[in-house]
């Protein structure tokens, strides 16, 4: 149950930050979705990536654009 | 006959005390803007740019005739407006992977009628003519410099880029020539010796904003979640500090989530510098003293410095300002209104400095 909550947390974080925050944005492709799922394994705090300035989260070969926020965008 | 009621004096004292507490609360933010002793209130003027033409603008850049906002709108990143008439000149910066398309994370700056963009994903520099839009886009993917992670970059000349980020896991700033690599670097990261941080954490800790003087010789750089602003000059292929006004380093907690890394600001530490803009005479820095737990990347306060890094004044706009830009006569602001819509407003620089 806990892992499901954590998964939903990170999924919401990334999708809200990169997809819903603007009108008519481009959709995530399959590779990006797979990478995002891989990020969900052990999130300790809940934050959102908002907008398109800066780097919010980074991994090898993956970067989530945005600024860190402690509430939804 | 009225009876004497001893509690009346206490009531008066209580009211006075409450008023004093209320006043001190109201002034709390104003009294703590990095020790600036000159805070002036200036009401920004409206521009002719219609609110209906804005979606959710995040960044702004101006010349003396036009203005470009980063505003993701129908798959295009940028919108250009005439400063005086407010007319929409063009929307450009189509997202995608095809010819004349760019990726998320691309940022830019306006120089006269040309908008210079850059991205690190891939390492790309490009130019749009704002009144011609996407059709005018010319870009060049450059060879990625070794050992460098880019937070911000700006073209100082046809063959020189200034980079803010992390070079060789040590330096915050670098001068880069396509084809020749990094030719100079300065500013040792305060996190360099933090053994708990990997290269991704180090890079995230050194993110910030930069502004360049129109003569392309001076750069102001602020570090996110800090009270640090650096004034830098380029001179004969070298970069050097004019002044480092470093008052508080970011307080960040490293996290790893799955395969990714991020740096979380300490909740009670101030947001610090949010944005920076410049003209040939002054540097303007948007600053938020609220803690990260309460901050939302907007602030009413704009700090004004000269290019020697000397503080001049603090402007209290009484607005929720998200981003700023400057030309020779005005500072332009992206503001969030009470109806949750956005506006572009302006402050007359002469009015600020003569107050």
Short mmCIF file of C-alpha atoms in Angstrom, two decimals:
data_model
loop_
_atom_site.label_atom_id
_atom_site.label_comp_id
_atom_site.label_asym_id
_atom_site.label_seq_id
_atom_site.Cartn_x
_atom_site.Cartn_y
_atom_site.Cartn_z
CA UNK A 1 0.00 0.00 0.00
CA UNK A 2 2.78 2.41 0.95
CA UNK A 3 4.59 1.84 -2.32
CA UNK A 4 1.40 2.57 -4.24
CA UNK A 5 1.02 5.88 -2.38
CA UNK A 6 4.63 6.77 -3.09
CA UNK A 7 4.21 5.86 -6.73
CA UNK A 8 1.12 8.04 -7.04
CA UNK A 9 2.97 10.85 -5.27
CA UNK A 10 5.83 11.00 -7.72
CA UNK A 11 3.60 10.40 -10.70
CA UNK A 12 1.41 13.31 -9.65
CA UNK A 13 4.47 15.41 -9.02
CA UNK A 14 5.91 14.93 -12.46
CA UNK A 15 2.70 14.99 -14.44
CA UNK A 16 1.38 18.07 -12.69
CA UNK A 17 4.70 19.79 -13.12
CA UNK A 18 5.31 18.95 -16.73
CA UNK A 19 1.95 18.36 -18.33
CA UNK A 20 -1.01 19.96 -16.62
CA UNK A 21 0.52 23.25 -15.58
CA UNK A 22 0.10 24.83 -19.00
CA UNK A 23 -2.46 24.88 -21.74
CA UNK A 24 -2.15 22.36 -24.52
CA UNK A 25 1.21 20.93 -23.63
CA UNK A 26 2.95 18.10 -25.37
CA UNK A 27 2.36 14.59 -24.05
CA UNK A 28 5.02 12.44 -22.44
CA UNK A 29 6.33 9.69 -24.62
CA UNK A 30 6.63 6.08 -23.49
CA UNK A 31 10.31 6.31 -22.64
CA UNK A 32 9.72 9.32 -20.44
CA UNK A 33 6.85 7.53 -18.69
CA UNK A 34 9.08 4.53 -18.03
CA UNK A 35 11.74 6.79 -16.59
CA UNK A 36 9.21 8.56 -14.41
CA UNK A 37 7.95 5.24 -13.07
CA UNK A 38 11.53 4.35 -12.23
CA UNK A 39 11.75 7.50 -10.15
CA UNK A 40 8.89 6.51 -7.92
CA UNK A 41 10.57 3.83 -5.88
CA UNK A 42 11.51 5.70 -2.71
CA UNK A 43 10.26 9.26 -2.63
CA UNK A 44 10.65 10.64 0.90
CA UNK A 45 9.05 14.07 0.56
CA UNK A 46 6.32 15.40 -1.66
CA UNK A 47 7.26 18.19 -3.98
CA UNK A 48 6.18 19.35 -7.41
CA UNK A 49 8.17 20.49 -10.42
CA UNK A 50 6.49 23.62 -11.75
CA UNK A 51 7.08 25.55 -14.94
CA UNK A 52 9.94 25.49 -17.39
CA UNK A 53 12.77 27.35 -15.70
CA UNK A 54 15.62 25.37 -14.25
CA UNK A 55 16.22 21.74 -13.44
CA UNK A 56 13.95 20.24 -10.81
CA UNK A 57 15.19 16.66 -10.83
CA UNK A 58 18.01 14.99 -12.65
CA UNK A 59 19.02 11.43 -13.38
CA UNK A 60 21.42 9.89 -15.88
CA UNK A 61 19.90 10.65 -19.29
CA UNK A 62 16.81 12.24 -17.79
CA UNK A 63 16.06 15.72 -16.60
CA UNK A 64 12.79 17.10 -15.28
CA UNK A 65 12.53 20.79 -16.08
CA UNK A 66 10.95 23.17 -13.60
CA UNK A 67 11.28 24.73 -10.20
CA UNK A 68 10.73 22.83 -7.00
CA UNK A 69 7.56 23.64 -5.13
CA UNK A 70 6.08 22.27 -1.94
CA UNK A 71 2.55 22.60 -3.27
CA UNK A 72 0.83 21.76 -6.55
CA UNK A 73 1.50 24.08 -9.47
CA UNK B 1 -22.49 59.88 37.53
CA UNK B 2 -19.95 57.73 35.84
CA UNK B 3 -18.10 55.29 37.93
CA UNK B 4 -14.36 54.96 37.71
CA UNK B 5 -13.43 51.75 35.94
CA UNK B 6 -9.79 50.80 36.45
CA UNK B 7 -9.87 48.33 33.56
CA UNK B 8 -10.16 51.16 31.01
CA UNK B 9 -6.45 52.01 31.14
CA UNK B 10 -5.61 48.39 30.72
CA UNK B 11 -7.89 48.22 27.73
CA UNK B 12 -6.19 51.22 26.16
CA UNK B 13 -2.79 49.70 26.79
CA UNK B 14 -4.01 46.42 25.33
CA UNK B 15 -5.26 48.17 22.21
CA UNK B 16 -2.02 50.11 21.83
CA UNK B 17 -0.03 46.95 22.30
CA UNK B 18 -2.15 45.16 19.68
CA UNK B 19 -1.68 48.02 17.22
CA UNK B 20 2.08 47.91 17.75
CA UNK B 21 2.12 44.14 17.22
CA UNK B 22 0.02 44.54 14.07
CA UNK B 23 2.33 47.25 12.71
CA UNK B 24 5.43 45.23 13.44
CA UNK B 25 3.95 42.20 11.68
CA UNK B 26 3.04 44.29 8.67
CA UNK B 27 6.54 45.64 8.41
CA UNK B 28 8.35 42.45 9.19
CA UNK B 29 9.31 41.64 5.59
CA UNK B 30 10.26 45.22 4.78
CA UNK B 31 12.69 45.47 7.66
CA UNK B 32 14.66 42.43 6.61
CA UNK B 33 15.66 42.89 2.99
CA UNK B 34 19.32 41.99 3.29
CA UNK B 35 20.11 45.04 5.38
CA UNK B 36 19.21 47.57 2.67
CA UNK B 37 18.40 50.77 4.52
CA UNK B 38 16.54 52.46 1.68
CA UNK B 39 13.20 50.89 0.79
CA UNK B 40 10.90 52.85 -1.49
CA UNK B 41 7.39 52.06 -2.62
CA UNK B 42 6.73 52.48 -6.33
CA UNK B 43 3.45 51.60 -8.03
CA UNK B 44 4.15 49.81 -11.35
CA UNK B 45 2.43 51.15 -14.46
CA UNK B 46 0.26 49.04 -16.70
CA UNK B 47 1.48 48.27 -20.21
CA UNK B 48 -0.70 47.90 -23.30
CA UNK B 49 -0.10 44.15 -23.46
CA UNK B 50 -3.48 42.46 -23.08
CA UNK B 51 -3.83 39.96 -20.26
CA UNK B 52 -5.76 37.76 -22.69
CA UNK B 53 -2.60 37.22 -24.72
CA UNK B 54 -0.77 35.73 -21.73
CA UNK B 55 -1.10 32.14 -20.56
CA UNK B 56 1.28 31.54 -17.70
CA UNK B 57 4.39 33.66 -18.37
CA UNK B 58 7.51 32.65 -16.48
CA UNK B 59 10.38 34.73 -17.80
CA UNK B 60 10.76 37.98 -19.67
CA UNK B 61 13.37 39.71 -21.79
CA UNK B 62 13.23 43.20 -23.31
CA UNK B 63 14.96 45.49 -25.75
CA UNK B 64 14.10 49.16 -26.17
CA UNK B 65 11.35 48.31 -28.68
CA UNK B 66 10.03 44.82 -28.02
CA UNK B 67 9.50 42.27 -25.30
CA UNK B 68 9.55 38.47 -25.29
CA UNK B 69 8.00 36.26 -22.64
CA UNK B 70 8.58 32.58 -21.97
CA UNK B 71 4.94 31.55 -22.00
CA UNK B 72 4.06 28.04 -23.14
CA UNK B 73 1.11 28.61 -25.45
CA UNK B 74 -0.23 26.08 -27.97
CA UNK B 75 3.07 24.21 -28.23
CA UNK B 76 5.13 27.35 -28.67
CA UNK B 77 7.39 28.62 -25.91
CA UNK B 78 7.79 32.32 -26.67
CA UNK B 79 5.58 35.33 -27.42
CA UNK B 80 6.90 38.67 -28.69
CA UNK B 81 5.15 42.00 -28.14
CA UNK B 82 5.70 45.60 -29.15
CA UNK B 83 6.53 47.46 -25.95
CA UNK B 84 4.56 50.61 -26.63
CA UNK B 85 1.51 49.39 -28.55
CA UNK B 86 1.30 46.04 -26.75
CA UNK B 87 0.56 44.34 -30.07
CA UNK B 88 1.48 40.69 -30.41
CA UNK B 89 4.35 40.49 -32.88
CA UNK B 90 4.67 36.70 -33.07
CA UNK B 91 4.58 33.44 -31.21
CA UNK B 92 7.56 31.21 -31.87
CA UNK B 93 9.70 28.43 -30.43
CA UNK B 94 7.71 25.39 -31.52
CA UNK B 95 8.41 22.38 -29.31
CA UNK B 96 9.53 19.18 -30.94
CA UNK B 97 12.48 17.34 -32.36
CA UNK B 98 12.20 18.38 -35.98
CA UNK B 99 13.92 21.11 -37.95
CA UNK B 100 13.33 24.57 -36.52
CA UNK B 101 11.93 23.04 -33.34
CA UNK B 102 13.26 23.24 -29.79
CA UNK B 103 12.94 21.25 -26.58
CA UNK B 104 11.57 22.12 -23.16
CA UNK B 105 14.07 23.95 -21.03
CA UNK B 106 15.16 26.27 -23.81
CA UNK B 107 15.64 29.81 -22.53
CA UNK B 108 16.49 33.01 -24.31
CA UNK B 109 17.27 36.69 -24.24
CA UNK B 110 16.31 39.51 -26.53
CA UNK B 111 18.88 41.71 -28.25
CA UNK B 112 17.27 44.38 -30.40
CA UNK B 113 15.03 42.33 -32.71
CA UNK B 114 16.87 39.02 -32.33
CA UNK B 115 16.04 36.45 -29.68
CA UNK B 116 19.04 34.32 -28.72
CA UNK B 117 18.15 30.92 -27.29
CA UNK B 118 20.21 28.27 -25.62
CA UNK B 119 19.74 24.82 -24.24
CA UNK B 120 21.94 22.19 -22.72
CA UNK B 121 19.80 19.28 -23.81
CA UNK B 122 21.45 19.06 -26.39
CA UNK B 123 24.07 21.80 -26.14
CA UNK B 124 22.48 24.25 -28.54
CA UNK B 125 22.58 27.89 -29.45
CA UNK B 126 20.10 29.51 -31.81
CA UNK B 127 18.53 32.74 -33.00
CA UNK B 128 15.07 33.93 -34.00
CA UNK B 129 14.17 37.23 -35.63
CA UNK B 130 11.14 38.07 -33.51
CA UNK B 131 8.95 39.54 -36.25
CA UNK B 132 9.54 36.50 -38.46
CA UNK B 133 8.98 33.79 -35.87
CA UNK B 134 9.84 30.14 -36.39
CA UNK B 135 10.70 30.54 -40.05
CA UNK B 136 13.74 32.62 -39.10
CA UNK B 137 15.16 30.11 -36.62
CA UNK B 138 18.81 29.25 -37.13
CA UNK B 139 20.48 26.93 -34.66
CA UNK B 140 23.75 25.18 -34.11
CA UNK B 141 24.30 22.15 -31.92
CA UNK B 142 27.70 22.58 -30.35
CA UNK B 143 30.04 19.97 -29.06
CA UNK B 144 29.24 19.47 -25.39
CA UNK B 145 32.13 20.71 -23.26
CA UNK B 146 33.78 18.09 -21.11
CA UNK B 147 33.09 18.02 -17.38
CA UNK B 148 30.48 20.77 -17.42
CA UNK B 149 26.84 20.93 -16.36
CA UNK B 150 24.93 24.02 -17.42
CA UNK B 151 22.34 25.88 -15.40
CA UNK B 152 22.37 29.05 -17.50
CA UNK B 153 24.36 30.14 -20.53
CA UNK B 154 24.56 33.31 -22.56
CA UNK B 155 26.39 34.29 -25.71
CA UNK B 156 28.88 37.08 -25.05
CA UNK B 157 30.14 37.20 -28.63
CA UNK B 158 29.94 35.10 -31.78
CA UNK B 159 32.57 32.78 -30.39
CA UNK B 160 32.18 33.01 -26.63
CA UNK B 161 29.59 31.68 -24.22
CA UNK B 162 29.39 32.41 -20.51
CA UNK B 163 28.17 29.42 -18.54
CA UNK B 164 26.79 29.20 -15.02
CA UNK B 165 26.60 25.70 -13.57
CA UNK B 166 29.33 23.37 -12.50
CA UNK B 167 32.65 22.84 -14.23
CA UNK B 168 35.00 20.05 -13.26
CA UNK B 169 32.93 19.52 -10.08
CA UNK B 170 34.55 22.69 -8.74
CA UNK B 171 33.77 25.99 -10.48
CA UNK B 172 30.46 27.84 -10.82
CA UNK B 173 31.32 29.93 -13.85
CA UNK B 174 33.10 29.15 -17.10
CA UNK B 175 33.92 30.81 -20.38
CA UNK B 176 33.43 28.50 -23.33
CA UNK B 177 34.53 28.70 -26.95
CA UNK B 178 32.84 26.22 -29.32
CA UNK B 179 35.69 24.25 -30.80
CA UNK B 180 38.16 25.25 -28.09
CA UNK B 181 36.27 24.15 -24.99
CA UNK B 182 36.40 25.88 -21.62
CA UNK B 183 39.05 28.61 -21.64
CA UNK B 184 38.53 30.07 -18.18
CA UNK B 185 36.65 29.27 -14.97
CA UNK B 186 36.13 31.02 -11.64
CA UNK B 187 34.15 30.73 -8.41
CA UNK B 188 34.72 27.63 -6.32
CA UNK B 189 31.47 25.97 -5.33
CA UNK B 190 30.90 26.14 -1.55
CA UNK B 191 29.65 22.56 -1.80
CA UNK B 192 32.80 21.23 -3.44
CA UNK B 193 33.98 19.32 -0.39
CA UNK B 194 30.58 18.00 0.70
CA UNK B 195 31.18 14.28 0.52
CA UNK B 196 27.45 13.48 0.78
CA UNK B 197 26.82 15.14 -2.58
CA UNK B 198 27.33 13.48 -5.94
CA UNK B 199 27.85 15.36 -9.22
CA UNK B 200 24.08 15.69 -9.77
CA UNK B 201 23.52 17.18 -6.32
CA UNK B 202 26.42 19.57 -6.84
CA UNK B 203 24.95 20.70 -10.14
CA UNK B 204 21.49 21.21 -8.64
CA UNK B 205 22.99 23.26 -5.79
CA UNK B 206 24.59 25.68 -8.23
CA UNK B 207 21.53 26.60 -10.24
CA UNK B 208 20.56 30.21 -10.59
CA UNK B 209 19.77 33.12 -12.85
CA UNK B 210 22.00 35.38 -14.91
CA UNK B 211 21.66 38.79 -16.51
CA UNK B 212 24.06 40.33 -18.99
CA UNK B 213 24.71 44.01 -19.64
CA UNK B 214 23.74 45.11 -23.17
CA UNK B 215 27.42 45.70 -23.98
CA UNK B 216 27.95 41.96 -23.30
CA UNK B 217 30.86 42.65 -20.95
CA UNK B 218 29.30 42.20 -17.50
CA UNK B 219 27.25 39.41 -15.95
CA UNK B 220 25.21 39.35 -12.75
CA UNK B 221 24.51 35.88 -11.39
CA UNK B 222 22.27 34.84 -8.51
CA UNK B 223 22.17 31.41 -6.91
CA UNK B 224 18.78 29.89 -6.18
CA UNK B 225 17.64 29.67 -2.54
CA UNK B 226 20.51 31.90 -1.46
CA UNK B 227 21.35 35.53 -0.65
CA UNK B 228 24.30 35.39 -3.03
CA UNK B 229 24.78 37.58 -6.08
CA UNK B 230 28.00 37.77 -8.08
CA UNK B 231 29.09 40.58 -10.37
CA UNK B 232 31.46 39.38 -13.10
CA UNK B 233 33.22 40.94 -16.06
CA UNK B 234 34.71 39.45 -19.20
CA UNK B 235 38.03 40.90 -20.21
CA UNK B 236 40.20 39.69 -23.08
CA UNK B 237 39.01 36.13 -22.99
CA UNK B 238 39.04 35.87 -19.20
CA UNK B 239 36.35 36.26 -16.58
CA UNK B 240 36.85 37.87 -13.20
CA UNK B 241 34.74 38.91 -10.26
CA UNK B 242 33.87 42.56 -9.88
CA UNK B 243 32.30 41.69 -6.54
CA UNK B 244 30.97 38.63 -4.78
CA UNK B 245 28.10 39.65 -2.50
CA UNK B 246 27.71 36.27 -0.82
CA UNK B 247 25.65 36.57 2.35
CA UNK B 248 24.03 33.16 2.71
CA UNK B 249 24.65 29.93 0.87
CA UNK B 250 21.69 27.72 -0.08
CA UNK B 251 20.67 25.27 2.62
CA UNK B 252 19.71 22.14 0.72
CA UNK B 253 19.03 18.55 1.60
CA UNK B 254 20.17 15.98 -0.97
CA UNK B 255 17.68 13.31 -1.96
CA UNK B 256 17.77 10.29 -4.21
CA UNK B 257 14.45 9.01 -5.49
CA UNK B 258 14.80 5.93 -7.62
CA UNK B 259 17.30 6.74 -10.32
CA UNK B 260 16.93 10.49 -9.86
CA UNK B 261 18.40 13.16 -7.64
CA UNK B 262 17.15 16.44 -6.29
CA UNK B 263 18.05 19.04 -3.68
CA UNK B 264 15.31 20.13 -1.29
CA UNK B 265 15.62 23.58 0.34
CA UNK B 266 15.36 23.71 4.11
CA UNK B 267 11.79 24.75 4.85
CA UNK B 268 12.56 27.71 7.11
CA UNK B 269 15.35 29.19 4.98
CA UNK B 270 14.46 32.22 2.83
CA UNK B 271 13.69 31.70 -0.86
CA UNK B 272 16.39 34.30 -1.61
CA UNK B 273 17.03 35.61 -5.09
CA UNK B 274 14.38 34.67 -7.64
CA UNK B 275 15.43 36.52 -10.79
CA UNK B 276 17.90 39.09 -12.05
CA UNK B 277 17.93 41.69 -14.83
CA UNK B 278 20.35 44.35 -15.97
CA UNK B 279 21.03 47.29 -18.23
CA UNK B 280 24.35 49.01 -18.79
CA UNK B 281 24.10 50.96 -15.54
CA UNK B 282 22.23 48.86 -13.01
CA UNK B 283 21.44 45.35 -11.86
CA UNK B 284 17.94 44.54 -10.60
CA UNK B 285 17.37 41.46 -8.46
CA UNK B 286 13.99 40.05 -7.44
CA UNK B 287 14.31 38.87 -3.85
CA UNK B 288 11.97 36.94 -1.55
CA UNK B 289 12.58 36.84 2.19
CA UNK B 290 9.80 34.34 2.85
CA UNK B 291 10.89 30.81 3.81
CA UNK B 292 10.68 28.03 1.24
CA UNK B 293 7.73 26.52 3.10
CA UNK B 294 5.69 29.67 2.34
CA UNK B 295 7.34 30.92 -0.83
CA UNK B 296 5.86 30.65 -4.29
CA UNK B 297 8.57 32.22 -6.48
CA UNK B 298 7.08 35.69 -6.39
CA UNK B 299 7.93 38.74 -4.34
CA UNK B 300 7.21 42.47 -4.27
CA UNK B 301 10.86 43.38 -3.65
CA UNK B 302 13.41 44.39 -6.27
CA UNK B 303 16.94 45.15 -5.10
CA UNK B 304 18.90 47.64 -7.17
CA UNK B 305 22.71 47.55 -7.43
CA UNK B 306 25.22 49.34 -9.59
CA UNK B 307 27.67 47.24 -11.59
CA UNK B 308 30.29 47.59 -8.87
CA UNK B 309 27.90 45.60 -6.71
CA UNK B 310 27.01 48.55 -4.52
CA UNK B 311 23.43 48.45 -3.19
CA UNK B 312 21.36 51.46 -4.26
CA UNK B 313 17.83 50.84 -3.05
CA UNK B 314 15.02 48.35 -2.58
CA UNK B 315 11.79 48.84 -4.51
CA UNK B 316 8.59 47.61 -2.90
CA UNK B 317 6.15 47.13 -5.79
CA UNK B 318 3.28 45.79 -3.68
CA UNK B 319 2.79 43.23 -6.45
CA UNK B 320 3.32 39.49 -6.81
CA UNK B 321 6.27 39.74 -9.18
CA UNK B 322 7.38 36.48 -10.80
CA UNK B 323 10.06 37.68 -13.19
CA UNK B 324 11.82 40.86 -14.24
CA UNK B 325 13.72 42.30 -17.21
CA UNK B 326 15.28 45.68 -17.88
CA UNK B 327 16.09 47.93 -20.79
CA UNK B 328 17.67 51.38 -20.77
CA UNK B 329 14.63 53.12 -19.27
CA UNK B 330 12.33 50.60 -17.56
CA UNK B 331 12.12 47.47 -15.50
CA UNK B 332 9.38 45.16 -16.77
CA UNK B 333 7.58 42.79 -14.45
CA UNK B 334 5.46 39.68 -14.79
CA UNK B 335 2.84 40.02 -12.07
CA UNK B 336 0.12 37.73 -10.78
CA UNK B 337 -3.14 39.60 -10.27
CA UNK B 338 -5.89 39.12 -7.72
CA UNK B 339 -8.00 37.34 -10.37
CA UNK B 340 -5.11 34.85 -10.88
CA UNK B 341 -4.42 36.29 -14.31
CA UNK B 342 -1.02 37.64 -15.31
CA UNK B 343 0.06 41.10 -16.43
CA UNK B 344 3.15 42.75 -17.79
CA UNK B 345 3.84 45.97 -15.89
CA UNK B 346 6.69 48.46 -15.90
CA UNK B 347 8.67 50.60 -13.47
CA UNK B 348 10.41 53.75 -14.67
CA UNK B 349 14.05 53.48 -13.63
CA UNK B 350 14.36 57.24 -13.32
CA UNK B 351 11.42 57.28 -10.93
CA UNK B 352 13.03 54.55 -8.82
CA UNK B 353 16.39 56.19 -8.47
CA UNK B 354 15.09 59.73 -7.95
CA UNK B 355 12.71 58.71 -5.16
#
